[in-house]
Amino acid sequence: MTPEDLRHHDAPRVLSVSRDDGHRFGKPVVSEIRLIAGWGVEGDAHAGTTVQHRSRVARDPSQPNLRQVHLIHAELFGEVADHGFTVRPGEMGENIATTGLDLLSLPVGTVLHLGDTAKVELTGLRNPCDQINGLAPGLMKEMVSRAADGTVVRKAGVMSIVIAGGVVRPGDAIVVELPAGEPVALQPV
């Protein structure tokens, strides 16, 4: 299924999947990734039960890893293109680019069913860092802005933990399972 085919589907879908065994900003797009419960993306540098992001490891390496899988809404690529930036799948360091799903509006604890068996639980927003400007000078301004009421809006995707393993491929359906109770807005993790 091509990216153009996916744009014509109303149901949320996986647009692309990426992984990298090194701590580089972008991740190469691959044909599939395997999610491992409690661990993350098999073969990805950010997988593990404790924090793997270098800045967080430096502060406290025993913290739980709430950032096992990074998801980004592919619609963001079109938004930044309208402002002169070219961003392709994997270049923002995400593991999964989605289409047809407003990831940023989902509450903490939302479970996303990906493909046949994989499930991730949303833990929070990605807090974008200045490395984004390495992709394109000025791109960071597109990832963090202020709403009319003055609140900070972060657009660089969401973070999650793997609660059920499985293979995820482009074109896979995404089913959203909202948590019970009063919704809690995603915050940076």
Coordinates of C-alpha atoms in Angstrom, one line a residue:
M1 CA 0.0 0.0 0.0
T2 CA 1.5 3.4 -1.0
P3 CA 1.3 6.6 1.1
E4 CA -1.2 7.9 -1.5
D5 CA -3.4 4.8 -1.1
L6 CA -3.4 5.3 2.7
R7 CA -4.6 8.9 2.4
H8 CA -7.8 7.7 0.9
H9 CA -8.7 5.5 3.9
D10 CA -11.0 7.0 6.5
A11 CA -9.9 4.5 9.2
P12 CA -6.6 5.2 11.1
R13 CA -3.7 3.3 9.6
V14 CA 0.1 2.9 9.9
L15 CA 1.8 4.9 7.2
S16 CA 5.4 3.8 7.9
V17 CA 7.6 2.1 10.5
S18 CA 11.2 2.8 11.4
R19 CA 13.9 1.6 13.8
D20 CA 17.5 2.2 14.4
D21 CA 20.0 0.4 16.6
G22 CA 22.0 3.6 17.2
H23 CA 21.3 6.8 19.0
R24 CA 20.8 8.9 15.9
F25 CA 18.1 11.5 15.4
G26 CA 16.3 10.0 12.4
K27 CA 15.4 6.3 12.0
P28 CA 15.5 4.4 8.7
V29 CA 12.1 3.3 7.3
V30 CA 11.8 -0.5 7.2
S31 CA 9.2 -2.9 5.9
E32 CA 8.1 -4.0 9.4
I33 CA 9.0 -3.7 13.1
R34 CA 8.4 -6.2 15.9
L35 CA 7.1 -4.8 19.2
I36 CA 8.0 -6.7 22.4
A37 CA 5.8 -6.3 25.4
G38 CA 7.5 -4.3 28.2
W39 CA 10.5 -3.6 26.0
G40 CA 9.7 -1.6 22.8
V41 CA 10.8 -2.1 19.2
E42 CA 13.1 -5.0 18.7
G43 CA 16.5 -3.8 17.5
D44 CA 15.8 -0.1 18.4
A45 CA 18.2 1.9 20.5
H46 CA 15.3 3.3 22.6
A47 CA 14.0 -0.1 23.6
G48 CA 14.3 -1.3 27.2
T49 CA 12.5 -1.4 30.6
T50 CA 14.4 1.7 31.9
V51 CA 15.1 5.0 30.1
Q52 CA 17.2 4.9 27.0
H53 CA 17.3 8.5 25.9
R54 CA 20.8 9.7 26.7
S55 CA 19.8 12.9 28.6
R56 CA 17.4 10.9 30.8
V57 CA 19.9 8.2 31.5
A58 CA 22.4 10.9 32.6
R59 CA 19.9 12.2 35.2
D60 CA 18.6 8.8 36.5
P61 CA 19.2 5.6 34.6
S62 CA 16.7 3.7 36.8
Q63 CA 13.6 5.6 35.6
P64 CA 11.0 3.4 33.9
N65 CA 11.1 3.8 30.1
L66 CA 7.8 5.5 29.2
R67 CA 9.2 6.2 25.7
Q68 CA 9.5 2.7 24.3
V69 CA 7.7 3.6 21.0
H70 CA 7.4 7.0 19.5
L71 CA 4.4 7.6 17.2
I72 CA 3.8 10.7 15.0
H73 CA 0.8 11.7 13.0
A74 CA 1.9 11.9 9.3
E75 CA -0.4 14.8 8.8
L76 CA 2.3 16.9 10.5
F77 CA 4.5 16.4 7.5
G78 CA 2.0 18.2 5.4
E79 CA 1.6 21.0 8.0
V80 CA 5.3 21.7 8.1
A81 CA 5.5 21.5 4.3
D82 CA 3.0 24.4 4.1
H83 CA 5.7 26.4 5.9
G84 CA 8.5 25.4 3.6
F85 CA 9.9 22.3 5.5
T86 CA 10.3 18.8 4.0
V87 CA 10.1 16.1 6.5
R88 CA 9.8 12.4 5.5
P89 CA 8.8 9.4 7.6
G90 CA 11.5 8.3 10.1
E91 CA 13.3 11.7 10.0
M92 CA 11.7 12.9 13.2
G93 CA 13.0 9.7 15.0
E94 CA 9.5 8.1 15.2
N95 CA 9.0 4.4 15.2
I96 CA 5.5 4.6 13.7
A97 CA 3.9 7.3 11.5
T98 CA 0.1 7.2 11.6
T99 CA -2.5 8.6 9.3
G100 CA -6.1 9.4 10.0
L101 CA -5.7 9.7 13.8
D102 CA -5.3 12.8 15.9
L103 CA -2.7 11.4 18.3
L104 CA -2.2 14.6 20.2
S105 CA -5.8 14.8 21.4
L106 CA -5.8 11.3 22.9
P107 CA -5.7 10.9 26.7
V108 CA -3.1 9.2 28.8
G109 CA -3.7 5.4 28.9
T110 CA -5.2 5.2 25.5
V111 CA -4.4 1.8 24.0
L112 CA -3.7 1.6 20.2
H113 CA -4.2 -1.8 18.6
L114 CA -1.7 -2.0 15.8
G115 CA -2.1 -4.7 13.2
D116 CA -3.1 -8.2 14.3
T117 CA -1.7 -8.4 17.9
A118 CA 0.5 -5.4 18.9
K119 CA -0.8 -2.9 21.5
V120 CA 0.8 0.2 22.8
E121 CA -0.4 2.4 25.7
L122 CA 0.1 6.2 25.4
T123 CA 2.2 7.6 28.2
G124 CA 2.7 11.2 27.1
L125 CA 3.8 13.8 24.5
R126 CA 7.2 13.8 23.0
N127 CA 9.0 16.9 24.3
P128 CA 10.9 18.0 21.2
C129 CA 14.5 19.0 21.5
D130 CA 16.8 21.3 19.6
Q131 CA 18.1 18.4 17.5
I132 CA 15.1 18.9 15.4
N133 CA 16.8 22.1 14.0
G134 CA 19.5 19.8 12.8
L135 CA 17.0 18.3 10.3
A136 CA 16.1 21.8 9.1
P137 CA 16.9 25.1 10.8
G138 CA 13.8 26.7 12.2
L139 CA 11.8 23.4 12.3
M140 CA 11.7 23.4 16.1
K141 CA 9.4 26.5 16.0
E142 CA 7.0 24.3 14.0
M143 CA 7.0 21.6 16.7
V144 CA 6.3 23.9 19.7
S145 CA 4.0 26.8 19.6
R146 CA 1.4 28.6 21.8
A147 CA -2.3 28.3 21.6
A148 CA -4.5 31.4 21.7
D149 CA -4.9 31.0 25.5
G150 CA -1.1 30.9 25.9
T151 CA -0.7 27.2 26.6
V152 CA 2.3 25.4 25.0
V153 CA 1.3 23.1 22.1
R154 CA 3.8 20.3 21.4
K155 CA 3.3 18.6 18.0
A156 CA 6.3 16.2 17.7
G157 CA 4.2 13.1 18.5
V158 CA 3.4 10.8 21.4
M159 CA 5.3 8.3 23.4
S160 CA 4.0 4.9 24.5
I161 CA 4.9 1.6 26.1
V162 CA 4.3 -1.9 24.5
I163 CA 1.6 -3.9 26.4
A164 CA 1.3 -6.7 23.7
G165 CA 3.9 -7.7 21.2
G166 CA 3.5 -8.3 17.5
V167 CA 4.6 -7.2 14.0
V168 CA 3.6 -3.8 12.7
R169 CA 3.7 -3.0 9.0
P170 CA 2.6 0.0 6.8
G171 CA -1.1 -0.3 6.0
D172 CA -2.0 -2.0 9.2
A173 CA -5.2 -0.8 10.8
I174 CA -5.1 1.1 14.1
V175 CA -8.0 0.6 16.6
V176 CA -8.3 3.1 19.4
E177 CA -9.3 1.9 22.9
L178 CA -9.9 4.9 25.2
P179 CA -9.3 4.5 28.9
A180 CA -12.1 4.3 31.5
G181 CA -12.8 7.3 33.7
E182 CA -12.2 11.0 33.3
P183 CA -9.7 11.6 30.4
V184 CA -6.3 13.0 31.4
A185 CA -4.5 15.1 28.7
L186 CA -1.1 13.9 27.6
Q187 CA 1.8 15.8 29.1
P188 CA 5.5 15.7 28.1
V189 CA 7.3 12.5 29.2

